[in-house]
CSV table of C-alpha atoms in Angstrom, one decimal:
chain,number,residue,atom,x,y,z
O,14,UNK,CA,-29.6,-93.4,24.2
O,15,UNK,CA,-30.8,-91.8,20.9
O,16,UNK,CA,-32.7,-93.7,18.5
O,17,UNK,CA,-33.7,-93.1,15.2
O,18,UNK,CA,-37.4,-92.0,16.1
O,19,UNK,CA,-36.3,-89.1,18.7
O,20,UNK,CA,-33.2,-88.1,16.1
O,21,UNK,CA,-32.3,-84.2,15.6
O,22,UNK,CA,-30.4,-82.5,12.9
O,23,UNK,CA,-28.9,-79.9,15.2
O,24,UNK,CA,-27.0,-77.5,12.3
O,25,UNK,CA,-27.2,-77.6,8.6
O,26,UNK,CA,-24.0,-75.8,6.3
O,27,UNK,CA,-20.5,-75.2,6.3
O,28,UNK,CA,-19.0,-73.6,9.2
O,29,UNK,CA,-16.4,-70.7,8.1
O,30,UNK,CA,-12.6,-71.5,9.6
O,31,UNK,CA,-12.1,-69.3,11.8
O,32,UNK,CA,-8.4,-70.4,13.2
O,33,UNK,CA,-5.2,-68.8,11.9
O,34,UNK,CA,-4.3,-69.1,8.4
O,35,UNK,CA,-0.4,-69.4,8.1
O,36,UNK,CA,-0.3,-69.4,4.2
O,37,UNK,CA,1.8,-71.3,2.2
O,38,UNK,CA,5.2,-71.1,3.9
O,39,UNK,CA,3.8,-72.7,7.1
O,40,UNK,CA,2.6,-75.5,4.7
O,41,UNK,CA,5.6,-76.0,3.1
O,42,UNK,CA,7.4,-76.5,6.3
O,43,UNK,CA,5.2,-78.6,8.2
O,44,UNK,CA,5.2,-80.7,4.8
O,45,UNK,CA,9.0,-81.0,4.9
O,46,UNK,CA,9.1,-81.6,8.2
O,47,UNK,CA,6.8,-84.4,8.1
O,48,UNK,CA,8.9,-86.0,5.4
O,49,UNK,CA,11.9,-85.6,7.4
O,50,UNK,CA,10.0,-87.8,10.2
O,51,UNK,CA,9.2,-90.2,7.5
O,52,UNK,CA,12.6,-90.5,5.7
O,53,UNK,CA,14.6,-91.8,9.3
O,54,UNK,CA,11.4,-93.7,10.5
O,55,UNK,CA,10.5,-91.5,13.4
O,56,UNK,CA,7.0,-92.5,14.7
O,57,UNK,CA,7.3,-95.6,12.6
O,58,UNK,CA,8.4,-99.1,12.9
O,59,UNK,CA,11.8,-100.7,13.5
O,60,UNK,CA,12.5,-101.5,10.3
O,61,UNK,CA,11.7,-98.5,8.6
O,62,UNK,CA,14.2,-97.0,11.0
O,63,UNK,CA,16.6,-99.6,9.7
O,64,UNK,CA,18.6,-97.9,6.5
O,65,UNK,CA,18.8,-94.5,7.5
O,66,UNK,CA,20.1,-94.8,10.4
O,67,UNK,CA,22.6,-97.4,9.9
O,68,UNK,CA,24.2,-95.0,6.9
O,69,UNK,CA,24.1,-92.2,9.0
O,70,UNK,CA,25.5,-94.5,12.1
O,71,UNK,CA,28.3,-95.9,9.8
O,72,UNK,CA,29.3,-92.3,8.7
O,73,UNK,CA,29.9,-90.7,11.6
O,74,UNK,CA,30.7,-93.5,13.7
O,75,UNK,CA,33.7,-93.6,11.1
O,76,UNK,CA,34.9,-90.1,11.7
O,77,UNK,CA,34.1,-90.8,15.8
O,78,UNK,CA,36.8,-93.3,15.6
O,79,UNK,CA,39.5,-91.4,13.7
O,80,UNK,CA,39.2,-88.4,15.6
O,81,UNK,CA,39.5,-90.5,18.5
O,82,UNK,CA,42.3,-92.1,17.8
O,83,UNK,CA,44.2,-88.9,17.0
O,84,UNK,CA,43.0,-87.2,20.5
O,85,UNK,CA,44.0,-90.1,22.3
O,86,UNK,CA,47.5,-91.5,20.6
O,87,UNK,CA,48.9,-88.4,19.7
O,88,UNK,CA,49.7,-86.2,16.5
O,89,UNK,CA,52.1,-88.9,14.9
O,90,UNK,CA,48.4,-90.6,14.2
O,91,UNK,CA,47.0,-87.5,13.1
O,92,UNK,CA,48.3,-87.6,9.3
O,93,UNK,CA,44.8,-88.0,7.7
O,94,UNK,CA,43.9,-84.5,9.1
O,95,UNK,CA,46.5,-82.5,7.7
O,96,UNK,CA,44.4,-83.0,4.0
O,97,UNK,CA,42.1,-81.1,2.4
O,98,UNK,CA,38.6,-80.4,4.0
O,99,UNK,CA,36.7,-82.1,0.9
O,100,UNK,CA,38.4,-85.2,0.9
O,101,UNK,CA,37.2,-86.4,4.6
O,102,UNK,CA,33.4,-85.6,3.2
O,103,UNK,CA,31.4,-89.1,3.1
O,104,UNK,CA,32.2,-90.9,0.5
O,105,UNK,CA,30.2,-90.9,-3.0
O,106,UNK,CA,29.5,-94.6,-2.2
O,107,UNK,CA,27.3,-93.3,1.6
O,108,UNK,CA,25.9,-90.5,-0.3
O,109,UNK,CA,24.6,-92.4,-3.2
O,110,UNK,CA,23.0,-95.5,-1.4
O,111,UNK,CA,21.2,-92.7,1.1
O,112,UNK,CA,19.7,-91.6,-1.7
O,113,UNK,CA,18.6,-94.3,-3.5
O,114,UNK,CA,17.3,-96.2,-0.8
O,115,UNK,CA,16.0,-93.6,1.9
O,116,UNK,CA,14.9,-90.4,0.0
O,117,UNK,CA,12.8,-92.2,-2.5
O,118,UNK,CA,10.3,-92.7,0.0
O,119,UNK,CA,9.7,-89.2,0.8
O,120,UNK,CA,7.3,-89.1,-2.8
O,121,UNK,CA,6.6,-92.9,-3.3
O,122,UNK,CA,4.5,-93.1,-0.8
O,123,UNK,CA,2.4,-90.1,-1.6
O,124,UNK,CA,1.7,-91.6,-4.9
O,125,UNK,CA,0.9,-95.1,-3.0
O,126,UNK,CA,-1.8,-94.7,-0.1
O,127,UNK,CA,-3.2,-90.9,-2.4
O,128,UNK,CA,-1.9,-88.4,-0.2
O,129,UNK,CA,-0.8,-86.6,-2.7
O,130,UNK,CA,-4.3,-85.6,-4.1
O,131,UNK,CA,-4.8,-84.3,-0.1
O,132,UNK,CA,-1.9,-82.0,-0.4
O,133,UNK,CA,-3.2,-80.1,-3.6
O,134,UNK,CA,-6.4,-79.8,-1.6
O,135,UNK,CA,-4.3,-77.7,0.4
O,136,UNK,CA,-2.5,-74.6,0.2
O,137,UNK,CA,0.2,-76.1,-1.9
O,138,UNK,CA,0.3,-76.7,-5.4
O,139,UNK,CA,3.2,-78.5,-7.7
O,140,UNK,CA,5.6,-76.2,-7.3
O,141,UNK,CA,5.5,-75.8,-3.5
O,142,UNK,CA,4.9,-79.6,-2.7
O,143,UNK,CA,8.0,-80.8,-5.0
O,144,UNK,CA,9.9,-77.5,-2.7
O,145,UNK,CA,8.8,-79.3,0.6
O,146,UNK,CA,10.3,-82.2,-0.7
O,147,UNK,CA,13.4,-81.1,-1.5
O,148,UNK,CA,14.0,-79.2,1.5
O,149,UNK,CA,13.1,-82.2,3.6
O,150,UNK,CA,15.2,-84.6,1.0
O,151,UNK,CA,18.0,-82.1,0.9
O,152,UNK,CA,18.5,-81.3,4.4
O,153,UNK,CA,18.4,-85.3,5.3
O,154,UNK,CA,21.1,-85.6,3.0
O,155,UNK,CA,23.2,-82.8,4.1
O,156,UNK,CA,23.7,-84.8,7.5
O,157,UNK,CA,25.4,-87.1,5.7
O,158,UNK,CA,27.8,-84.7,3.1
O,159,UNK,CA,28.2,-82.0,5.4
O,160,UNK,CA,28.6,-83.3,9.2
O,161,UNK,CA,31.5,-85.6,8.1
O,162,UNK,CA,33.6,-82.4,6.7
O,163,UNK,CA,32.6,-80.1,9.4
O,164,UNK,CA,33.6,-82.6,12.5
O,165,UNK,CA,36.7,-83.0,10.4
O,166,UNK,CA,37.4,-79.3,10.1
O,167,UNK,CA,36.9,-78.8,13.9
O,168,UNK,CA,39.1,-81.4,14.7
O,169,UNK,CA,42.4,-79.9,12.2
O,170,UNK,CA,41.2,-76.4,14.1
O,171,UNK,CA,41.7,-77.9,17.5
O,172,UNK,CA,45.0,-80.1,16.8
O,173,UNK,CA,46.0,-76.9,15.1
O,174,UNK,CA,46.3,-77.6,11.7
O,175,UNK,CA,43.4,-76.0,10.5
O,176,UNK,CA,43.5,-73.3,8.0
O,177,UNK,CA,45.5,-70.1,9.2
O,178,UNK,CA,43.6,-67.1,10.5
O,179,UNK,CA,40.1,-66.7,10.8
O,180,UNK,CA,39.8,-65.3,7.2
O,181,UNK,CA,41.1,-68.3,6.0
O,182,UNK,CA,39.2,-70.9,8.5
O,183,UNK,CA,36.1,-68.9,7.4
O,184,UNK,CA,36.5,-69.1,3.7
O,185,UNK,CA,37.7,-73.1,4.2
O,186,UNK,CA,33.7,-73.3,6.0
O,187,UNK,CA,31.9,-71.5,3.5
O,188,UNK,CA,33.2,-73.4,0.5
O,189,UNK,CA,32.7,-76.5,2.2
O,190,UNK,CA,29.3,-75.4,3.2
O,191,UNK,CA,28.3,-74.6,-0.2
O,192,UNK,CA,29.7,-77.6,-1.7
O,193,UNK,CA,27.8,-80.0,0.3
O,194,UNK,CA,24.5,-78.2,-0.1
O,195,UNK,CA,24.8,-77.9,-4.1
O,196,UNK,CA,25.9,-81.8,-4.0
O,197,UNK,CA,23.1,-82.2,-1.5
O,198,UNK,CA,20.6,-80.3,-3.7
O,199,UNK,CA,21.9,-82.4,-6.7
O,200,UNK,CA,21.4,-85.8,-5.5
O,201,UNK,CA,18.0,-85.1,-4.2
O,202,UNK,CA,16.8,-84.2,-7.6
O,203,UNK,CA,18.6,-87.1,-8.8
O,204,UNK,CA,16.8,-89.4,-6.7
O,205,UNK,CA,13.6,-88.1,-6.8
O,206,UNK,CA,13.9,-87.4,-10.9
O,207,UNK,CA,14.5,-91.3,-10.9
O,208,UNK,CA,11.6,-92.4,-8.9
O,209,UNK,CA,8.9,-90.4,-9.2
O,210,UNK,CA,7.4,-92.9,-12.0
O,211,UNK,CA,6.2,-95.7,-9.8
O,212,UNK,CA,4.2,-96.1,-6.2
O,213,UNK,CA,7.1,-99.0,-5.2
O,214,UNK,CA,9.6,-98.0,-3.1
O,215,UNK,CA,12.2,-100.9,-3.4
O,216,UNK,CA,11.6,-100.5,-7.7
O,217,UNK,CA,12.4,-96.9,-7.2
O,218,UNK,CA,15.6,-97.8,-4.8
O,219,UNK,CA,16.5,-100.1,-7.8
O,220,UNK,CA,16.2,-97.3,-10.9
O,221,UNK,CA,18.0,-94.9,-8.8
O,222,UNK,CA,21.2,-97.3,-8.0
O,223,UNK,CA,20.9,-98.6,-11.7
O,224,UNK,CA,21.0,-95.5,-13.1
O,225,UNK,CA,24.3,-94.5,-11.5
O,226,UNK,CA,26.0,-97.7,-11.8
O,227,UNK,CA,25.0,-98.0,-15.5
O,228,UNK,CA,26.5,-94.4,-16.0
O,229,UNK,CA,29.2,-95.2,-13.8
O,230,UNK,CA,30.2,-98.2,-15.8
O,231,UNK,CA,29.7,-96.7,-19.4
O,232,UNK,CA,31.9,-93.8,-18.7
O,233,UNK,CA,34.8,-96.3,-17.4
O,234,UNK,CA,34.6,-98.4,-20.4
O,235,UNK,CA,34.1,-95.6,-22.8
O,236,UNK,CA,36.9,-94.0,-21.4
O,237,UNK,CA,39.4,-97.0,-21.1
O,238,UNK,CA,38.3,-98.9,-24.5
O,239,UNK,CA,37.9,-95.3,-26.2
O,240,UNK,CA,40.4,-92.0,-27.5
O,241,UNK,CA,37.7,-89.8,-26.5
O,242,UNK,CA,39.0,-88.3,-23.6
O,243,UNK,CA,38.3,-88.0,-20.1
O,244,UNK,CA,35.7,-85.6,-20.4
O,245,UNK,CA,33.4,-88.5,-21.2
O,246,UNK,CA,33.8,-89.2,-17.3
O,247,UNK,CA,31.0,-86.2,-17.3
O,248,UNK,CA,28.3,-89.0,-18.2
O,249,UNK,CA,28.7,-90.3,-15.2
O,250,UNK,CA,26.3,-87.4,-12.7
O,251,UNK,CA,27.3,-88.2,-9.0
O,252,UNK,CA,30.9,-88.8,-9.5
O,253,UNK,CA,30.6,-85.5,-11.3
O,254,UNK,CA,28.7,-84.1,-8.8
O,255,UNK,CA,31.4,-85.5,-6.1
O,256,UNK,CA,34.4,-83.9,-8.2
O,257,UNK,CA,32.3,-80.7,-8.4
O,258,UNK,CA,32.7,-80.5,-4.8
O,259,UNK,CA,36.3,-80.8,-4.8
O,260,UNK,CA,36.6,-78.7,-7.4
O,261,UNK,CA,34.7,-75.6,-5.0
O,262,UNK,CA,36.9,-77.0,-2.1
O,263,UNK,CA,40.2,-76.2,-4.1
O,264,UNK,CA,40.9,-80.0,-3.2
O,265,UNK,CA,42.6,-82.1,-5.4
O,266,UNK,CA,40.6,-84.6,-7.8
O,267,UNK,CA,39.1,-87.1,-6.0
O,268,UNK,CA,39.2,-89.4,-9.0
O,269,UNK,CA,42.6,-89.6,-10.3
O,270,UNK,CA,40.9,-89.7,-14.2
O,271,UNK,CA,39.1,-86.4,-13.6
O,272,UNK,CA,42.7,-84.7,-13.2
O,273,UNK,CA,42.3,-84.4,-17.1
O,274,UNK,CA,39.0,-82.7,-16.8
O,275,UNK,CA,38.9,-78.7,-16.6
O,276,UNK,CA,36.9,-77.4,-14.0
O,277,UNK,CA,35.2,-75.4,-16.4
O,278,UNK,CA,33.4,-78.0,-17.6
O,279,UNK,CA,33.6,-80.1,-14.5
O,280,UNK,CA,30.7,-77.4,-13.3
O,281,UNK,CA,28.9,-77.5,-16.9
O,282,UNK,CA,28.7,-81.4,-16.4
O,283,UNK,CA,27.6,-80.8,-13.0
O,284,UNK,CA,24.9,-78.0,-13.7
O,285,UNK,CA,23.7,-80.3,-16.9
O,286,UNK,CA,23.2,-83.1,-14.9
O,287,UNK,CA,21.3,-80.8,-12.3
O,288,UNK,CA,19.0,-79.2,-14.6
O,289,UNK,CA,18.1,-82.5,-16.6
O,290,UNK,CA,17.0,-83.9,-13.1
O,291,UNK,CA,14.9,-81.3,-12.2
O,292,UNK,CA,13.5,-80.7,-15.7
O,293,UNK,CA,12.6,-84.6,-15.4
O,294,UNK,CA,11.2,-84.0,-11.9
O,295,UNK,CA,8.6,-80.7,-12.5
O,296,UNK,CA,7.7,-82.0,-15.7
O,297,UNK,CA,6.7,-85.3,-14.3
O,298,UNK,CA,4.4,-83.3,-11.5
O,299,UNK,CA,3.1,-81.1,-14.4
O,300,UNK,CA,1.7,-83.7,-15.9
O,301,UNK,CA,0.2,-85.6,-12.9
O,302,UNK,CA,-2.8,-85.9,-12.1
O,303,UNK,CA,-4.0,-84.3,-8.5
O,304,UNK,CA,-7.0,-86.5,-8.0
C-alpha cells in the first residue's frame, strides 16, 4: 500500500489522442442516437418509459385491430380501406401530445444537469447539436405519422385495393413518405421552438400544448364569430401542418373548414409556421450561452 511518504509522480502533460477521429458526422449521429434512447426511456426507468410508448402502443395497436378485423371477417368490413392513404395517418390529436410531452425532453434536459456545455466541448457546435436533435426528434416522430399510413397502404395492396400499377402504388408511397417527414420535421421544430426556454420538462410539455390549443381555439372563434374567412384557420400551425399533408396526399380536407382554403396558401401557412419555429429555435441557441 502506497502512502504519501514513498508517493511517485509517474508522467507529467497531456497525452496526444491517438484513437480515430470520426469528425463531426460520427458526432452528430451518436448524438441523435443517444437522444432517441432518451426520448422512449431506453436504459432508463419505468416511468420514463411510460408516455412514449403508450402513444406509440395506442397508435398502432389501433391500426393492428382494424386490419385484423378486415383479414379475418372479410371484405364487407374492409370499407375504411378503400380511402385515401392520408386520412388513416395518426391523428393530429397522437401527433401533437407526442410532441409536447415526449420530444421536449430531448433539449430540456441538456439545459438541466449542463450537458449541453460538454457537447460544444466537442466536435459540435450550435448548428450541428440543434441537427442531432432534430434528426433524433424527427425520426421519433415519424414512427408515429408515417407507420400508421404505410401499414395502411400494405394492407389496401394486399386486399387489393391499393392504387393501380406499380407507377401509381409508387407515387401513392412517395407522397405519403414525404408528407409525413415534412409534418414530422415541422412539429419537431414546433416543439423544440416552444421549449427550449426553460430546464423543466413538464413546464415545457405545458407551453407546447398551450400554444396549440390557444391557436387552435382563436382560429375557431375568429373564424365562427368573424367574416374574415377561412383562411384565418392558417393561425392555427399543426392543423395546418395536418392539412398540408393532405393537401401533398391529393386527399381530401381533413377539416371540413379548410375546404375553403387554397392549397396555395395552405403550404405558405404551412412553410410560415415552419420557418418562424426554426427561426425561434437557432436564434434561441445563438444566443446561449455554451458554458
Amino acid at each position: 500500500m502506497s502512502t504519501a511518504d514513498n508517493a511517485k509522480i509517474l508522467d507529467r502533460g497531456y497525452r496526444k489522442f491517438d484513437g480515430q477521429r470520426l469528425g463531426v458526422g460520427s458526432a452528430i449521429r451518436s448524438t441523435a442516437w443517444q437522444t432517441t434512447r432518451s426520448i422512449f426511456g431506453l436504459g432508463r426507468k419505468a416511468r420514463h418509459k411510460f408516455f412514449p410508448m403508450a402513444i406509440l402502443g395506442i397508435t398502432y395497436l389501433i391500426v393492428v385491430i382494424q386490419l385484423a378485423v378486415v383479414f379475418l371477417f372479410g371484405e364487407e368490413t374492409a370499407g375504411f380501406l378503400t380511402t385515401n392513404s392520408w386520412e388513416q395517418v395518426a391523428p393530429a390529436i397522437f401527433m401533437i401530445l407526442f410532441a409536447a410531452l415526449v420530444a421536449p425532453d430531448a433539449i430540456v434536459r441538456d439545459q438541466k444537469n449542463g450537458m449541453f456545455s460538454l457537447y460544444m466541448s466537442t466536435p459540435l457546435t450550435k448548428p450541428t447539436y440543434i441537427a442531432a436533435k432534430t434528426l433524433s426528434v424527427a425520426g421519433s416522430i415519424l414512427l408515429i405519422t408515417f407507420g400508421p399510413g404505410l401499414l395502411y397502404l400494405l394492407g389496401k395492396t394486399i386486399k387489393g385495393m391499393g392504387p393501380d400499377g406499380v407507377g401509381q402504388w409508387f407515387e401513392t408511397f412517395g407522397r405519403l413518405l414525404l408528407a409525413c417527414l415534412l409534418v414530422s420535421l415541422f412539429l419537431c421544430l414546433f416543439s423544440l421552438a416552444f421549449s427550449c426556454f426553460t430546464n423543466r420538462r413538464a413546464i415545457a410539455s405545458i407551453v407546447v400544448l398551450l400554444a396549440y390549443m390557444v391557436t387552435s381555439v382563436a382560429s375557431l372563434i375568429l373564424f365562427e364569430e368573424t367574416n374574415i374567412g377561412a383562411n384565418i384557420l392558417l393561425i392555427n400551425p399543426v392543423e395546418t401542418a395536418y392539412e398540408f399533408g393532405a393537401r401533398l396526399c391529393n386527399a381530401p380536407p381533413v377539416v371540413s373548414e379548410y375546404g375553403e382554403i387554397s392549397t396555395s396558401l395552405i403550404t405558405l401557412g404551412f412553410f410560415g409556421w415552419f420557418l418562424a419555429s426554426s427561426f425561434i429555435l437557432f436564434f434561441a441557441y445563438q444566443k446561449r450561452e455554451a458554458i
